[in-house]
GROMACS .gro file of C-alpha atoms in nm:
model
  158
    1UNK     CA    1  -0.007  -0.004   0.007
    2UNK     CA    2   0.280   0.232   0.081
    3UNK     CA    3   0.437   0.185  -0.249
    4UNK     CA    4   0.130   0.285  -0.438
    5UNK     CA    5   0.122   0.613  -0.243
    6UNK     CA    6   0.493   0.686  -0.318
    7UNK     CA    7   0.441   0.589  -0.677
    8UNK     CA    8   0.117   0.821  -0.706
    9UNK     CA    9   0.287   1.081  -0.528
   10UNK     CA   10   0.602   1.094  -0.760
   11UNK     CA   11   0.354   1.086  -1.058
   12UNK     CA   12   0.190   1.391  -0.929
   13UNK     CA   13   0.494   1.576  -0.863
   14UNK     CA   14   0.635   1.514  -1.198
   15UNK     CA   15   0.314   1.625  -1.357
   16UNK     CA   16   0.311   1.929  -1.159
   17UNK     CA   17   0.661   2.018  -1.267
   18UNK     CA   18   0.572   1.947  -1.622
   19UNK     CA   19   0.267   2.188  -1.601
   20UNK     CA   20   0.493   2.455  -1.437
   21UNK     CA   21   0.751   2.426  -1.701
   22UNK     CA   22   0.490   2.487  -1.964
   23UNK     CA   23   0.351   2.780  -1.784
   24UNK     CA   24   0.711   2.952  -1.790
   25UNK     CA   25   0.808   2.839  -2.139
   26UNK     CA   26   0.849   3.141  -2.396
   27UNK     CA   27   0.542   3.153  -2.614
   28UNK     CA   28   0.613   3.049  -2.965
   29UNK     CA   29   0.545   3.349  -3.191
   30UNK     CA   30   0.342   3.299  -3.505
   31UNK     CA   31   0.197   3.475  -3.806
   32UNK     CA   32  -0.133   3.392  -3.946
   33UNK     CA   33  -0.204   3.295  -4.193
   34UNK     CA   34   0.144   3.163  -4.304
   35UNK     CA   35   0.060   3.165  -4.673
   36UNK     CA   36  -0.167   3.393  -4.875
   37UNK     CA   37  -0.221   3.436  -5.253
   38UNK     CA   38  -0.261   3.744  -5.458
   39UNK     CA   39  -0.326   3.821  -5.816
   40UNK     CA   40  -0.032   4.037  -5.916
   41UNK     CA   41   0.036   4.256  -6.218
   42UNK     CA   42   0.398   4.312  -6.316
   43UNK     CA   43   0.334   4.487  -6.645
   44UNK     CA   44   0.520   4.349  -6.952
   45UNK     CA   45   0.694   4.096  -6.715
   46UNK     CA   46   0.357   3.904  -6.665
   47UNK     CA   47   0.076   3.876  -6.432
   48UNK     CA   48  -0.114   3.623  -6.243
   49UNK     CA   49  -0.124   3.443  -5.905
   50UNK     CA   50   0.162   3.463  -5.653
   51UNK     CA   51   0.206   3.309  -5.317
   52UNK     CA   52   0.349   3.498  -5.016
   53UNK     CA   53   0.482   3.274  -4.738
   54UNK     CA   54   0.558   3.440  -4.405
   55UNK     CA   55   0.751   3.358  -4.082
   56UNK     CA   56   0.819   3.531  -3.764
   57UNK     CA   57   1.064   3.524  -3.497
   58UNK     CA   58   1.013   3.793  -3.238
   59UNK     CA   59   0.994   4.127  -3.420
   60UNK     CA   60   1.205   3.972  -3.723
   61UNK     CA   61   0.977   3.850  -4.002
   62UNK     CA   62   1.043   3.715  -4.342
   63UNK     CA   63   0.848   3.685  -4.662
   64UNK     CA   64   0.896   3.480  -4.973
   65UNK     CA   65   0.719   3.540  -5.305
   66UNK     CA   66   0.671   3.271  -5.569
   67UNK     CA   67   0.490   3.278  -5.870
   68UNK     CA   68   0.447   3.042  -6.180
   69UNK     CA   69   0.253   3.311  -6.381
   70UNK     CA   70   0.544   3.562  -6.353
   71UNK     CA   71   0.845   3.430  -6.511
   72UNK     CA   72   1.221   3.523  -6.539
   73UNK     CA   73   1.281   3.725  -6.852
   74UNK     CA   74   1.637   3.579  -6.892
   75UNK     CA   75   1.853   3.342  -6.705
   76UNK     CA   76   1.934   3.476  -6.351
   77UNK     CA   77   2.197   3.375  -6.112
   78UNK     CA   78   2.138   3.293  -5.734
   79UNK     CA   79   2.093   3.586  -5.521
   80UNK     CA   80   2.108   3.834  -5.826
   81UNK     CA   81   1.774   4.000  -5.772
   82UNK     CA   82   1.738   4.313  -5.519
   83UNK     CA   83   1.396   4.294  -5.391
   84UNK     CA   84   1.174   4.517  -5.181
   85UNK     CA   85   0.827   4.399  -5.078
   86UNK     CA   86   0.614   4.679  -4.938
   87UNK     CA   87   0.298   4.575  -4.750
   88UNK     CA   88   0.026   4.805  -4.617
   89UNK     CA   89  -0.033   4.824  -4.238
   90UNK     CA   90  -0.411   4.823  -4.125
   91UNK     CA   91  -0.458   5.162  -3.995
   92UNK     CA   92  -0.196   5.332  -4.188
   93UNK     CA   93   0.167   5.309  -4.275
   94UNK     CA   94   0.379   5.034  -4.458
   95UNK     CA   95   0.644   4.786  -4.387
   96UNK     CA   96   0.930   4.703  -4.626
   97UNK     CA   97   1.072   4.357  -4.644
   98UNK     CA   98   1.409   4.356  -4.840
   99UNK     CA   99   1.681   4.136  -4.952
  100UNK     CA  100   1.886   3.969  -5.239
  101UNK     CA  101   1.795   3.626  -5.191
  102UNK     CA  102   1.658   3.421  -5.497
  103UNK     CA  103   1.747   3.081  -5.635
  104UNK     CA  104   1.900   3.044  -5.981
  105UNK     CA  105   1.635   3.077  -6.257
  106UNK     CA  106   1.630   2.980  -6.618
  107UNK     CA  107   1.474   3.202  -6.866
  108UNK     CA  108   1.105   3.138  -6.855
  109UNK     CA  109   1.117   2.990  -6.509
  110UNK     CA  110   0.885   3.070  -6.233
  111UNK     CA  111   1.003   3.382  -6.024
  112UNK     CA  112   1.084   3.331  -5.657
  113UNK     CA  113   1.243   3.595  -5.424
  114UNK     CA  114   1.320   3.579  -5.050
  115UNK     CA  115   1.322   3.531  -4.797
  116UNK     CA  116   1.303   3.915  -4.754
  117UNK     CA  117   1.358   4.052  -4.402
  118UNK     CA  118   1.150   4.301  -4.213
  119UNK     CA  119   1.069   4.409  -3.879
  120UNK     CA  120   0.718   4.382  -3.721
  121UNK     CA  121   0.545   4.468  -3.409
  122UNK     CA  122   0.290   4.243  -3.222
  123UNK     CA  123  -0.044   4.285  -3.356
  124UNK     CA  124   0.070   4.427  -3.707
  125UNK     CA  125  -0.175   4.327  -3.976
  126UNK     CA  126  -0.013   4.353  -4.308
  127UNK     CA  127  -0.164   4.347  -4.669
  128UNK     CA  128   0.005   4.321  -5.014
  129UNK     CA  129  -0.304   4.499  -5.187
  130UNK     CA  130  -0.190   4.861  -5.204
  131UNK     CA  131   0.167   4.779  -5.160
  132UNK     CA  132   0.423   4.653  -5.425
  133UNK     CA  133   0.697   4.411  -5.512
  134UNK     CA  134   1.008   4.602  -5.676
  135UNK     CA  135   1.270   4.376  -5.824
  136UNK     CA  136   1.591   4.511  -5.960
  137UNK     CA  137   1.791   4.297  -6.205
  138UNK     CA  138   2.085   4.417  -6.403
  139UNK     CA  139   1.976   4.773  -6.318
  140UNK     CA  140   1.617   4.728  -6.443
  141UNK     CA  141   1.340   4.769  -6.194
  142UNK     CA  142   1.026   4.559  -6.234
  143UNK     CA  143   0.723   4.685  -6.022
  144UNK     CA  144   0.456   4.413  -5.931
  145UNK     CA  145   0.127   4.534  -5.762
  146UNK     CA  146  -0.151   4.333  -5.632
  147UNK     CA  147  -0.476   4.370  -5.815
  148UNK     CA  148  -0.695   4.287  -5.511
  149UNK     CA  149  -0.679   4.190  -5.131
  150UNK     CA  150  -0.478   3.871  -5.043
  151UNK     CA  151  -0.650   3.546  -4.961
  152UNK     CA  152  -0.738   3.445  -4.709
  153UNK     CA  153  -0.658   3.779  -4.550
  154UNK     CA  154  -0.367   3.999  -4.405
  155UNK     CA  155  -0.079   3.860  -4.243
  156UNK     CA  156  -0.125   3.920  -3.846
  157UNK     CA  157   0.193   3.904  -3.636
  158UNK     CA  158   0.196   3.783  -3.277
   0.00000   0.00000   0.00000
């Protein structure tokens, strides 16, 4: 009988420690949604659907943009596109995500840039509609704009 009480007591103590550990563990920050789609117009360089993927680590956030409808006009080397993605804040203002990261792309290949880095605050709600993506390749700037709100909705950062 005594062994059962000791075993039950140990189990309760271990459970209490586990719950206490969870209570004091740092909260994981997340952005929702993690992916969104937009319809984008890049002028003579193409137009169509693009996917934006967001991540967050504290106040640091990254966004990656991929589109099979918008293609590379020529073969491009890795990390050869200087990009700035400007998103519009609910309530006013904008946030820029910048970088020079991209995979190597053959002429006609789907465009992908990022991850592009930016700074966010807890509660920021950011939307691509009203902003732009500017990509500079060999001194030529290509500007893409969203033709409507992103789906399923704006990125909200914790």
